[in-house]
mmCIF file of C-alpha atoms in Angstrom:
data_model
loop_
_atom_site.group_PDB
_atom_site.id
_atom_site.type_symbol
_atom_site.label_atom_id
_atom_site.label_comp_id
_atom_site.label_asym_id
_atom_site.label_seq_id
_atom_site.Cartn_x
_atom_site.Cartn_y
_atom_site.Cartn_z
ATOM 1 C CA UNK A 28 71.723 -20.681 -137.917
ATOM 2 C CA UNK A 29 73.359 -22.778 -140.048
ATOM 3 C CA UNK A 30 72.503 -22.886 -144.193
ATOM 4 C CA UNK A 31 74.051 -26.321 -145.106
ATOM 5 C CA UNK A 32 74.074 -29.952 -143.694
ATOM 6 C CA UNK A 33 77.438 -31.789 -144.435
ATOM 7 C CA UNK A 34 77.635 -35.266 -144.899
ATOM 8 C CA UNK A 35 79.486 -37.145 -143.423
ATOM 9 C CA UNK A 36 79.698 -35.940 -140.260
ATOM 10 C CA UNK A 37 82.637 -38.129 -139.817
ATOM 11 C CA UNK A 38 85.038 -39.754 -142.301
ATOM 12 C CA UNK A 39 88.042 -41.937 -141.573
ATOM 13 C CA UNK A 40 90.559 -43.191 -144.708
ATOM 14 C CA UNK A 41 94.067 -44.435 -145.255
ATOM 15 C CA UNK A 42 96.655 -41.879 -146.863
ATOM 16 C CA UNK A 43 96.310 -42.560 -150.793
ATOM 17 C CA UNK A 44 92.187 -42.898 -150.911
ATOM 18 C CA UNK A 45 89.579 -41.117 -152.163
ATOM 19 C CA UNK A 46 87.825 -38.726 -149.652
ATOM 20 C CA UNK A 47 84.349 -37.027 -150.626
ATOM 21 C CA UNK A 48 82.024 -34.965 -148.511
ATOM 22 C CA UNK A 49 79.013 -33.923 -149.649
ATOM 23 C CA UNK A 50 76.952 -30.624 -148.825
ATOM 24 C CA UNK A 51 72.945 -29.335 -149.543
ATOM 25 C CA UNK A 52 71.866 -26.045 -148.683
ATOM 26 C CA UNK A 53 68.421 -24.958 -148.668
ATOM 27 C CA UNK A 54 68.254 -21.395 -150.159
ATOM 28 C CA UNK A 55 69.358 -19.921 -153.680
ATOM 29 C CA UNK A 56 72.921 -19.359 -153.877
ATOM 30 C CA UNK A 57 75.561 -17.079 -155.639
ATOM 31 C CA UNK A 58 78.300 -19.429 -154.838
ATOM 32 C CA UNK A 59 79.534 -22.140 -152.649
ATOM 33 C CA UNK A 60 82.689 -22.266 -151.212
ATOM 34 C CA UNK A 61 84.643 -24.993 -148.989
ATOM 35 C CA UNK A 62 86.873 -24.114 -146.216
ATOM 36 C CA UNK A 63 89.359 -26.214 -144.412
ATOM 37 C CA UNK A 64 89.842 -25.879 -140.022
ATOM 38 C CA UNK A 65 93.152 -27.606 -138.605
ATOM 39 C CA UNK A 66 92.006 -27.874 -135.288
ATOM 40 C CA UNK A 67 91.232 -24.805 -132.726
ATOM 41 C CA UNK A 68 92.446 -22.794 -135.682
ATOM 42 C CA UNK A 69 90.786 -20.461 -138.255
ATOM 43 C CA UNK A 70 89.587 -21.481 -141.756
ATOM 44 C CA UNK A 71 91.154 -21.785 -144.666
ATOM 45 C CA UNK A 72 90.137 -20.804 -148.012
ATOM 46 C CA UNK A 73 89.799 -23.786 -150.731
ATOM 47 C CA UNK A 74 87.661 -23.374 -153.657
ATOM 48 C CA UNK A 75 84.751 -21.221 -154.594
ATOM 49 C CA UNK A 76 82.578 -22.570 -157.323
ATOM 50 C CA UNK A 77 79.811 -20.094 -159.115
ATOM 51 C CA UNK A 78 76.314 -20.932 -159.104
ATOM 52 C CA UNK A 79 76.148 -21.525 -163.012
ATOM 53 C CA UNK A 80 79.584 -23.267 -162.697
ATOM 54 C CA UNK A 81 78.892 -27.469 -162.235
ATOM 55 C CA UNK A 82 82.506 -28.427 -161.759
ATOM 56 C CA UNK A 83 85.786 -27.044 -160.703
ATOM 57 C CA UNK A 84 89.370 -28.476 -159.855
ATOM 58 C CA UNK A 85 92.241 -27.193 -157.852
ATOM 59 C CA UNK A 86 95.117 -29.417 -157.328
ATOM 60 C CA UNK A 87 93.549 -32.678 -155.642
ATOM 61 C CA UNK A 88 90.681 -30.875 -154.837
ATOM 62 C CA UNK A 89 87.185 -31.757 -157.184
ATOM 63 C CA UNK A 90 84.090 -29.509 -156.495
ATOM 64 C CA UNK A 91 80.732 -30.087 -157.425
ATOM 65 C CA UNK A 92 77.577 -28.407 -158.012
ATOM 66 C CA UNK A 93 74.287 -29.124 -158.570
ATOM 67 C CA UNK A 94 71.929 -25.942 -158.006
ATOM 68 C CA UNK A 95 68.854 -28.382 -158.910
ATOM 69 C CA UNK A 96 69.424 -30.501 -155.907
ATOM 70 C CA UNK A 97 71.040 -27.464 -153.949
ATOM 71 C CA UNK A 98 73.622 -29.913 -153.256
ATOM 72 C CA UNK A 99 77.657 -29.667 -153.514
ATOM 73 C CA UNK A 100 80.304 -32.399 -153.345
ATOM 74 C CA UNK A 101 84.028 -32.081 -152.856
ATOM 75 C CA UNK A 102 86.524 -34.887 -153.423
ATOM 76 C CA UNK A 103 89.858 -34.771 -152.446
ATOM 77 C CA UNK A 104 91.855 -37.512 -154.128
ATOM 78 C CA UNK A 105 94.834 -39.783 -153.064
ATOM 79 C CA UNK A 106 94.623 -38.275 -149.310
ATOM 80 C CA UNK A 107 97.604 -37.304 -147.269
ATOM 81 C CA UNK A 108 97.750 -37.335 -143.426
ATOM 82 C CA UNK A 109 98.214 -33.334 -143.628
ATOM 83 C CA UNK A 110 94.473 -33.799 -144.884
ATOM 84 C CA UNK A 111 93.289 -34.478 -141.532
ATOM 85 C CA UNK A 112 91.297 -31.293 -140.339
ATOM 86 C CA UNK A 113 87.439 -30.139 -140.522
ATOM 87 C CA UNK A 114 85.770 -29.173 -143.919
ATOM 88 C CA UNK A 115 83.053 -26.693 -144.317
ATOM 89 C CA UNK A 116 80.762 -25.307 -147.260
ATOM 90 C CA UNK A 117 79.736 -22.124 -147.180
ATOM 91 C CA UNK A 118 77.143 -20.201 -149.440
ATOM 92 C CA UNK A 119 76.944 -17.132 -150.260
ATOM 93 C CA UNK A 120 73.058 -15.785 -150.679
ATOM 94 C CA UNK A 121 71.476 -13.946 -153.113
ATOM 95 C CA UNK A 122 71.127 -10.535 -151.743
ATOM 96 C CA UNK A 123 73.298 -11.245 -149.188
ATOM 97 C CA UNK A 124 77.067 -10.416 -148.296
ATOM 98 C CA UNK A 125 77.141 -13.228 -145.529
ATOM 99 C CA UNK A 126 78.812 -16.279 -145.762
ATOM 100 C CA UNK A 127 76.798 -18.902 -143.965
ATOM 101 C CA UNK A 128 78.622 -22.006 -143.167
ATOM 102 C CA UNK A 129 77.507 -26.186 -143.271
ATOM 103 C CA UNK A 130 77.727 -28.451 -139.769
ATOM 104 C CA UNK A 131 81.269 -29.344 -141.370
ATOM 105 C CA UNK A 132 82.908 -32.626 -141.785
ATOM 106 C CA UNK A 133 85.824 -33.954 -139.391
ATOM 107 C CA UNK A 134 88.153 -36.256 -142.089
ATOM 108 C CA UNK A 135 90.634 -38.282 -140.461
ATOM 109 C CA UNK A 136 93.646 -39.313 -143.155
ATOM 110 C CA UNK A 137 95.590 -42.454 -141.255
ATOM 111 C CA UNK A 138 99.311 -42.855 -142.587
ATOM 112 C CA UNK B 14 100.421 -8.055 -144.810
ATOM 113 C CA UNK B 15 100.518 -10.451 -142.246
ATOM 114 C CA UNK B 16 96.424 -11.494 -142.575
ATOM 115 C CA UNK B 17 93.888 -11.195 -140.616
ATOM 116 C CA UNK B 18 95.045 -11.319 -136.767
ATOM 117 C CA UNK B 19 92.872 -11.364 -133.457
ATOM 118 C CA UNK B 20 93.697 -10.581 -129.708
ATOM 119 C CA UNK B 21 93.378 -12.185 -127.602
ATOM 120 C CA UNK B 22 94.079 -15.606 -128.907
ATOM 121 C CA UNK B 23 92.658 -16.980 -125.874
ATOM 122 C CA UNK B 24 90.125 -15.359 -122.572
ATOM 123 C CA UNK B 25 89.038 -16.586 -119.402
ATOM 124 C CA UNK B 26 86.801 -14.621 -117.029
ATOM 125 C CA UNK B 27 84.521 -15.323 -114.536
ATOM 126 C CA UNK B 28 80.374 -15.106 -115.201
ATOM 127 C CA UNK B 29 79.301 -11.723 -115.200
ATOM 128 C CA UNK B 30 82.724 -9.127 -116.238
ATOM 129 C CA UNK B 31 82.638 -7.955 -119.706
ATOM 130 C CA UNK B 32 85.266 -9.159 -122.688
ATOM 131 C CA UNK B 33 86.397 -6.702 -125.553
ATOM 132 C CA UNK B 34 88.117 -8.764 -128.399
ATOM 133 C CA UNK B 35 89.557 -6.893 -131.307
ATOM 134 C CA UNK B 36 90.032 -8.039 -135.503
ATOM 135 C CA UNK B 37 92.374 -6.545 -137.447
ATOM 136 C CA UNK B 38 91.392 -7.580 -140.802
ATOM 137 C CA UNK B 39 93.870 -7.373 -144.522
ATOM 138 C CA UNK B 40 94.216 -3.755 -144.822
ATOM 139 C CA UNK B 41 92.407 -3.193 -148.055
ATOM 140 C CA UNK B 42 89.741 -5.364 -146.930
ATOM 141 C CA UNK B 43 86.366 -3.112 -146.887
ATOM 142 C CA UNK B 44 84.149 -6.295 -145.328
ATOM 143 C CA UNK B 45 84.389 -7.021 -142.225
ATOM 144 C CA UNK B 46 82.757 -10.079 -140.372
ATOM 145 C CA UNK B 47 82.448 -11.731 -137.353
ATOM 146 C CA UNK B 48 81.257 -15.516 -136.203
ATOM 147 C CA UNK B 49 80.791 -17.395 -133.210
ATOM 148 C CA UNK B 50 81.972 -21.214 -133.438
ATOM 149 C CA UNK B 51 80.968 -24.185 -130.402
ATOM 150 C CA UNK B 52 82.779 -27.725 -130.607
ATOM 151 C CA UNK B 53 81.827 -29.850 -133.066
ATOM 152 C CA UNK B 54 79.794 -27.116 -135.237
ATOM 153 C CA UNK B 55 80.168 -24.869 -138.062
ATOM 154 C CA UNK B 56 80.828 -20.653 -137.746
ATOM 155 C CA UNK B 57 77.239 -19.034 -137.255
ATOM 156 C CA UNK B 58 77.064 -15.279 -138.444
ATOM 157 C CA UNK B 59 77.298 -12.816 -136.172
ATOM 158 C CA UNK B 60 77.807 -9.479 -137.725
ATOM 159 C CA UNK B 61 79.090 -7.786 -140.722
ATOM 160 C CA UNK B 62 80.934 -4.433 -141.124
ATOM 161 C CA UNK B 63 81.062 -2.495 -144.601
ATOM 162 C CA UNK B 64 83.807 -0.347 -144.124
ATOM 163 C CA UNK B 65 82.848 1.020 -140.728
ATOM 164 C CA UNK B 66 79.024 0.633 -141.410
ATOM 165 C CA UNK B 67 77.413 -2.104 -139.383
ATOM 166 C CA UNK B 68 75.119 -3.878 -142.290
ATOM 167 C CA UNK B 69 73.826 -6.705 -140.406
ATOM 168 C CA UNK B 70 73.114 -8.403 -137.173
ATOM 169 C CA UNK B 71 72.154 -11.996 -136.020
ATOM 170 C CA UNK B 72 68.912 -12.772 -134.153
ATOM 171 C CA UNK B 73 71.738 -14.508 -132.124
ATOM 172 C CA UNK B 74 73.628 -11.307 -131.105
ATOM 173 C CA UNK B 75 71.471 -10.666 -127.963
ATOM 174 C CA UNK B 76 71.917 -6.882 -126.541
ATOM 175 C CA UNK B 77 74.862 -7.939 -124.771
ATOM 176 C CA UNK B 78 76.646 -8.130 -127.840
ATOM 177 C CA UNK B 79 78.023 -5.209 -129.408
ATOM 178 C CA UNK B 80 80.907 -4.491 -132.574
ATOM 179 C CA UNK B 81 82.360 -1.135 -134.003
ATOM 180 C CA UNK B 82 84.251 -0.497 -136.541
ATOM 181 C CA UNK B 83 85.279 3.297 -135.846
ATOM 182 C CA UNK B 84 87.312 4.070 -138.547
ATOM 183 C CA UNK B 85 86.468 1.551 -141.306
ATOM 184 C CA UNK B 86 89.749 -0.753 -140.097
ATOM 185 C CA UNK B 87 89.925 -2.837 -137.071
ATOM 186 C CA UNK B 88 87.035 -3.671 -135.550
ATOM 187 C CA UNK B 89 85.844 -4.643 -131.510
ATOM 188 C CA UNK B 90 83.177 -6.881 -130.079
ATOM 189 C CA UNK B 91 82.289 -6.128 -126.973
ATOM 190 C CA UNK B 92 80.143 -9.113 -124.907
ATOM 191 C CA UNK B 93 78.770 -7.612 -121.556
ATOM 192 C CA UNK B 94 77.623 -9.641 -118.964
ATOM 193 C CA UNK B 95 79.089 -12.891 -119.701
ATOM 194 C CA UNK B 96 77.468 -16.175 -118.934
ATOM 195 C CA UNK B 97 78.458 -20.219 -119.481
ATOM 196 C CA UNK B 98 76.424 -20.289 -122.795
ATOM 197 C CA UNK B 99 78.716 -17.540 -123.976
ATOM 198 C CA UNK B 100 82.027 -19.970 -124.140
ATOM 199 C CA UNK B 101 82.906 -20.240 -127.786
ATOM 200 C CA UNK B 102 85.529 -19.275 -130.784
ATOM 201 C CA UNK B 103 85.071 -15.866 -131.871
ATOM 202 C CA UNK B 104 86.446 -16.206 -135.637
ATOM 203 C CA UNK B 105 86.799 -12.679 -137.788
ATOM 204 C CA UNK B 106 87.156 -12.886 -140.855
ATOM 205 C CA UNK B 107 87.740 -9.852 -144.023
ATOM 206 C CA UNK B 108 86.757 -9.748 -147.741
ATOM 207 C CA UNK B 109 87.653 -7.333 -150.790
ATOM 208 C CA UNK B 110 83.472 -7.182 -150.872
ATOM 209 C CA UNK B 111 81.595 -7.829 -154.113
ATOM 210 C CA UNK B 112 80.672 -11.150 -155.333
ATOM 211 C CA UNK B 113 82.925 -13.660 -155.273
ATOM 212 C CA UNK B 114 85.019 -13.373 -153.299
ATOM 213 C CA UNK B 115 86.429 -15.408 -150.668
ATOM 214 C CA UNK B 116 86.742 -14.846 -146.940
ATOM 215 C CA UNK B 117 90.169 -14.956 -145.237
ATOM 216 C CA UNK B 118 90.028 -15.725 -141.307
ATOM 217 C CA UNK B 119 91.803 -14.912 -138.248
ATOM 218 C CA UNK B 120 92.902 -17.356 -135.886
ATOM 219 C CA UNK B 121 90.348 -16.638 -133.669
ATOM 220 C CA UNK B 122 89.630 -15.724 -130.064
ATOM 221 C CA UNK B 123 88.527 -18.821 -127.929
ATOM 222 C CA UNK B 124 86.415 -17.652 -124.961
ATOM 223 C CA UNK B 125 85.619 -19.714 -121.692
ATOM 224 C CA UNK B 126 83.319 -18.194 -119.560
ATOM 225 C CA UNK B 127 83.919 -19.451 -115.877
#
């Protein structure tokens, strides 16, 4: 089963834009985290972001949260074509040890 | 440390033979996990190893489905019985444990049941 719904589905941008993909889970969380999936490949660590943590930054990467809305966004600025891949959140439960991942987003970064 | 690594990277076999795939996770990783993957969707949860203690189990892991740990380091999952609907990644995946932390993946096994 899947925790989180990822929106969009689908993105398409030239290199140097914005690109943001948004995420809402539906149970309390410890954290969120956002993973990156070149394709047929495994995931990638990003950035993990605390549940009484509201922003973080890595980089070009920009994570949100907002535990009110159960709802995370992550913005990766002034896009590269290396960008292009599948992005997933992933929350961590309270009481739980599982990761449980979102329906992911497929970015496509044209050059 | 070369990361997490899976074998085989890639399985066919024909509707009804049995598949062993095997995860060796980041050697002082104590969590070990496994997920299933289909085109086009996120990892679903499969199973989770705490050193070689199975902890959990998906509804989705039907009895076909079993995983070992033996000795609290690499781990198998055995699928017996295969059929169509069983075609998918197999991702693994290891942790330090505790809160926090963040999950480092293998490359994954990709599965096409015949």
């Amino acid at each position: 089963s899947q925790q989180g719904e990822e929106d969009p589905q689908a993105l398409s941008i030239q290199e140097g834009e914005n690109a943001t993909m948004n995420c809402s889970y539906k149970t309390s969380i410890n954290n969120l985290q956002w993973y990156r999936q070149n394709s047929g490949r495994g995931l990638v660590h990003l950035i993990l972001i605390r549940s009484n943590e509201r922003e973080k930054h890595s980089g070009r990467l920009r994570v949100t949260l907002d535990t009110s809305k159960k709802s995370s966004s992550l913005l990766i600025t002034a896009s590269r074509a290396a960008d292009t891949a599948s992005y997933f959140c992933a929350t961590e439960g309270l009481n739980t040890d599982k990761l449980i991942f979102g329906t992911g987003t497929r970015l496509q970064v044209f050059p | 440390d070369t990361g997490v690594s899976q074998d085989p990277r890639h399985k066919i076999t024909k509707r009804g033979q049995n598949v062993t795939f095997r995860c060796d996770p980041i050697s002082e990783h104590n969590r070990l996990y496994w997920y299933r993957q289909t085109l086009g969707q996120g990892p679903e949860f499969l199973t989770y190893f705490q050193n070689e203690a199975q902890l959990e189990k998906s509804r989705l892991l039907s009895d076909r489905f079993s995983a070992e740990r033996p000795k609290g380091s690499f781990s198998t999952l055995e699928i017996q019985r295969t059929e169509q609907g069983d075609s998918a990644m197999y991702l693994c995946a290891s942790t330090r444990g505790g809160l926090d932390t963040e999950a480092f993946f293998g490359q994954g096994t990709r599965l096409t049941v015949v």
